[in-house]
C-alpha cells in the first residue's frame, strides 16, 4: 500500500517529513517528491505549490508516476463557519470549486458539463479519521470545503461562498485534488486546520498561524497512519 500525502506549501509538509524514515527525493515536472517510510507504510510526500493547477499536477504525478493508492491532503484553511476557530480541524465531506463560473449558460456555480458541483471524500478514510479523533480525544469537525484560486480576505466574498455552496471552510487546492483522485478512482481525504477566518484580518492571521496549524493537521495525519499500520 503506497500512500500519498500532499500539502500546498512547504510549511504544510515540513512537520510530516519529521516523522519519516528513508527519505529520498525526486524531481518531476519542476517539483520535488519525497519517497519515505513511516513504520511499514510506504509514502510519497510533496507540496504542490499554491492553487488548483499546481495541486492537480502534483496529485496526478503522485498517482500516475508514484502509484499512490490513497491520497491524504494536509494543510490549513480559512474558516467560513463561525464555529471553526483557529487551530480547529476540519475534514472535508465534499469539496467544490467556488471560482468555477459558467452561469451565463444557465448552469449552477461550480459546475461544468461532465463534471459535478461537489466531489465526495472517501467514506472509509473519513470514518478512520473519526475513529482516530475519538480514540485520541481530538475534536474533528466535518464539513464542506470550497476551493478556488483566491486567498479570501473579505467578509462579503466569504458570505457569498457560504450562501452559494454551504461551505464551512475555504482553501485553494482541495477540490482540485479531489477531482483528480475521483477521476483515477483513488480514495482521498482532505484535512485542514484553521489558520484564519477569511476576513480582513486573514492575511495577518495566516502568517501568524500557518506553522502551528500546519502542525496540528500533520500530527493528525500521522495518527491516521498509526491506525493504518
Ligand atoms: C494561501 C495558502 C494556499 O495554499 C491556500 C493557504 C488558508 N486561509 C485561506 C483563505 N483563503 C484561501 N485559502 C486559504 N491555503 C496562499 S497565500 C499566502 C502565500 O504566502 C489555505 C488557506 N483565507 C506566500 C508568502 O509571500
mmCIF file of C-alpha atoms in Angstrom, residues 1-145:
data_model
loop_
_atom_site.group_PDB
_atom_site.id
_atom_site.type_symbol
_atom_site.label_atom_id
_atom_site.label_comp_id
_atom_site.label_asym_id
_atom_site.label_seq_id
_atom_site.Cartn_x
_atom_site.Cartn_y
_atom_site.Cartn_z
ATOM 1 C CA UNK A 1 0.000 0.000 0.000
ATOM 2 C CA UNK A 2 1.500 3.311 -1.042
ATOM 3 C CA UNK A 3 0.000 6.469 0.407
ATOM 4 C CA UNK A 4 0.416 9.968 -0.988
ATOM 5 C CA UNK A 5 0.466 12.821 1.487
ATOM 6 C CA UNK A 6 0.232 16.227 -0.011
ATOM 7 C CA UNK A 7 0.304 19.850 1.090
ATOM 8 C CA UNK A 8 0.355 23.054 -0.922
ATOM 9 C CA UNK A 9 3.098 24.966 0.902
ATOM 10 C CA UNK A 10 6.409 23.772 2.321
ATOM 11 C CA UNK A 11 5.216 24.677 5.846
ATOM 12 C CA UNK A 12 2.365 22.193 5.451
ATOM 13 C CA UNK A 13 4.576 19.166 4.735
ATOM 14 C CA UNK A 14 7.618 20.010 6.855
ATOM 15 C CA UNK A 15 6.112 18.628 10.083
ATOM 16 C CA UNK A 16 5.179 15.408 8.234
ATOM 17 C CA UNK A 17 8.706 14.806 6.958
ATOM 18 C CA UNK A 18 9.992 14.944 10.523
ATOM 19 C CA UNK A 19 8.223 11.647 11.241
ATOM 20 C CA UNK A 20 9.564 9.864 8.154
ATOM 21 C CA UNK A 21 12.433 7.454 7.592
ATOM 22 C CA UNK A 22 14.483 6.610 4.473
ATOM 23 C CA UNK A 23 13.607 9.856 2.703
ATOM 24 C CA UNK A 24 14.626 10.011 -0.956
ATOM 25 C CA UNK A 25 13.832 12.977 -3.178
ATOM 26 C CA UNK A 26 12.875 13.005 -6.848
ATOM 27 C CA UNK A 27 12.340 15.917 -9.199
ATOM 28 C CA UNK A 28 9.473 15.694 -11.661
ATOM 29 C CA UNK A 29 7.917 18.495 -13.710
ATOM 30 C CA UNK A 30 9.615 21.220 -11.675
ATOM 31 C CA UNK A 31 8.604 19.877 -8.313
ATOM 32 C CA UNK A 32 10.158 17.733 -5.593
ATOM 33 C CA UNK A 33 8.582 14.492 -4.390
ATOM 34 C CA UNK A 34 9.809 12.601 -1.344
ATOM 35 C CA UNK A 35 9.535 8.857 -1.129
ATOM 36 C CA UNK A 36 9.644 7.911 2.535
ATOM 37 C CA UNK A 37 8.671 5.247 5.012
ATOM 38 C CA UNK A 38 6.531 5.634 8.078
ATOM 39 C CA UNK A 39 6.701 2.386 10.077
ATOM 40 C CA UNK A 40 5.731 -0.206 7.439
ATOM 41 C CA UNK A 41 3.872 2.292 5.274
ATOM 42 C CA UNK A 42 5.395 3.499 2.021
ATOM 43 C CA UNK A 43 4.581 7.114 1.326
ATOM 44 C CA UNK A 44 5.144 9.752 -1.299
ATOM 45 C CA UNK A 45 5.076 13.289 0.057
ATOM 46 C CA UNK A 46 5.096 16.652 -1.706
ATOM 47 C CA UNK A 47 3.947 20.206 -1.536
ATOM 48 C CA UNK A 48 2.368 21.139 -4.821
ATOM 49 C CA UNK A 49 2.746 24.940 -4.639
ATOM 50 C CA UNK A 50 -0.329 27.096 -4.256
ATOM 51 C CA UNK A 51 -3.567 26.776 -6.221
ATOM 52 C CA UNK A 52 -5.699 24.374 -8.229
ATOM 53 C CA UNK A 53 -3.388 23.943 -11.232
ATOM 54 C CA UNK A 54 -0.294 23.011 -9.221
ATOM 55 C CA UNK A 55 -2.410 20.820 -6.937
ATOM 56 C CA UNK A 56 -3.853 18.895 -9.903
ATOM 57 C CA UNK A 57 -0.383 18.404 -11.363
ATOM 58 C CA UNK A 58 1.029 17.038 -8.113
ATOM 59 C CA UNK A 59 -1.905 14.748 -7.420
ATOM 60 C CA UNK A 60 -1.614 13.350 -10.953
ATOM 61 C CA UNK A 61 2.136 12.742 -10.579
ATOM 62 C CA UNK A 62 1.623 11.034 -7.219
ATOM 63 C CA UNK A 63 -0.956 8.698 -8.712
ATOM 64 C CA UNK A 64 0.405 8.049 -12.196
ATOM 65 C CA UNK A 65 4.141 8.139 -11.553
ATOM 66 C CA UNK A 66 4.421 7.092 -7.900
ATOM 67 C CA UNK A 67 1.421 4.746 -7.999
ATOM 68 C CA UNK A 68 -0.193 6.116 -4.849
ATOM 69 C CA UNK A 69 -3.257 4.077 -3.899
ATOM 70 C CA UNK A 70 -4.701 6.593 -1.443
ATOM 71 C CA UNK A 71 -4.159 10.331 -1.099
ATOM 72 C CA UNK A 72 -4.278 12.375 2.089
ATOM 73 C CA UNK A 73 -4.112 16.173 1.947
ATOM 74 C CA UNK A 74 -2.828 18.035 4.985
ATOM 75 C CA UNK A 75 -2.835 21.784 5.432
ATOM 76 C CA UNK A 76 -4.512 24.938 6.645
ATOM 77 C CA UNK A 77 -7.735 26.713 5.664
ATOM 78 C CA UNK A 78 -9.767 29.819 6.270
ATOM 79 C CA UNK A 79 -12.903 29.384 8.371
ATOM 80 C CA UNK A 80 -16.293 30.193 6.890
ATOM 81 C CA UNK A 81 -18.448 28.526 9.523
ATOM 82 C CA UNK A 82 -18.138 30.746 12.591
ATOM 83 C CA UNK A 83 -17.955 27.721 14.881
ATOM 84 C CA UNK A 84 -14.495 26.980 13.450
ATOM 85 C CA UNK A 85 -11.726 28.678 15.401
ATOM 86 C CA UNK A 86 -8.002 28.974 14.685
ATOM 87 C CA UNK A 87 -6.339 25.588 15.206
ATOM 88 C CA UNK A 88 -9.591 23.601 14.787
ATOM 89 C CA UNK A 89 -9.520 20.589 12.479
ATOM 90 C CA UNK A 90 -11.980 20.076 9.659
ATOM 91 C CA UNK A 91 -12.220 17.044 7.392
ATOM 92 C CA UNK A 92 -13.950 17.580 4.062
ATOM 93 C CA UNK A 93 -17.073 15.526 3.450
ATOM 94 C CA UNK A 94 -17.222 17.013 -0.028
ATOM 95 C CA UNK A 95 -15.498 19.800 -1.909
ATOM 96 C CA UNK A 96 -16.398 22.308 -4.621
ATOM 97 C CA UNK A 97 -14.738 24.937 -6.815
ATOM 98 C CA UNK A 98 -16.180 28.307 -5.812
ATOM 99 C CA UNK A 99 -14.457 30.155 -8.666
ATOM 100 C CA UNK A 100 -15.825 27.977 -11.469
ATOM 101 C CA UNK A 101 -18.489 30.011 -13.238
ATOM 102 C CA UNK A 102 -20.307 29.334 -16.493
ATOM 103 C CA UNK A 103 -23.603 30.580 -15.053
ATOM 104 C CA UNK A 104 -24.048 32.638 -18.255
ATOM 105 C CA UNK A 105 -25.249 29.360 -19.801
ATOM 106 C CA UNK A 106 -27.738 28.581 -17.063
ATOM 107 C CA UNK A 107 -25.502 26.187 -15.156
ATOM 108 C CA UNK A 108 -25.065 26.410 -11.385
ATOM 109 C CA UNK A 109 -21.914 27.908 -9.873
ATOM 110 C CA UNK A 110 -19.130 25.324 -9.579
ATOM 111 C CA UNK A 111 -20.386 23.195 -12.446
ATOM 112 C CA UNK A 112 -19.073 22.399 -15.917
ATOM 113 C CA UNK A 113 -20.537 19.784 -18.285
ATOM 114 C CA UNK A 114 -19.370 16.252 -17.443
ATOM 115 C CA UNK A 115 -18.226 17.473 -14.046
ATOM 116 C CA UNK A 116 -20.136 17.869 -10.800
ATOM 117 C CA UNK A 117 -20.512 20.669 -8.287
ATOM 118 C CA UNK A 118 -19.293 18.559 -5.355
ATOM 119 C CA UNK A 119 -16.685 15.798 -5.256
ATOM 120 C CA UNK A 120 -17.080 13.468 -2.269
ATOM 121 C CA UNK A 121 -14.314 12.302 0.044
ATOM 122 C CA UNK A 122 -13.744 8.618 0.626
ATOM 123 C CA UNK A 123 -16.124 7.287 3.304
ATOM 124 C CA UNK A 124 -13.627 4.793 4.739
ATOM 125 C CA UNK A 125 -10.918 7.401 5.221
ATOM 126 C CA UNK A 126 -13.487 9.710 6.841
ATOM 127 C CA UNK A 127 -14.566 7.026 9.273
ATOM 128 C CA UNK A 128 -10.943 6.141 10.012
ATOM 129 C CA UNK A 129 -10.386 9.819 10.846
ATOM 130 C CA UNK A 130 -13.396 9.862 13.154
ATOM 131 C CA UNK A 131 -12.136 6.748 14.898
ATOM 132 C CA UNK A 132 -8.714 8.356 15.407
ATOM 133 C CA UNK A 133 -10.283 11.566 16.731
ATOM 134 C CA UNK A 134 -12.398 9.638 19.193
ATOM 135 C CA UNK A 135 -9.508 7.473 20.376
ATOM 136 C CA UNK A 136 -7.240 10.490 20.897
ATOM 137 C CA UNK A 137 -9.916 12.802 22.297
ATOM 138 C CA UNK A 138 -9.367 15.305 19.486
ATOM 139 C CA UNK A 139 -12.262 17.358 18.172
ATOM 140 C CA UNK A 140 -12.606 16.808 14.437
ATOM 141 C CA UNK A 141 -15.283 18.712 12.564
ATOM 142 C CA UNK A 142 -16.631 17.614 9.224
ATOM 143 C CA UNK A 143 -17.972 19.846 6.511
ATOM 144 C CA UNK A 144 -17.941 21.249 3.032
ATOM 145 C CA UNK A 145 -14.710 22.770 1.793
#
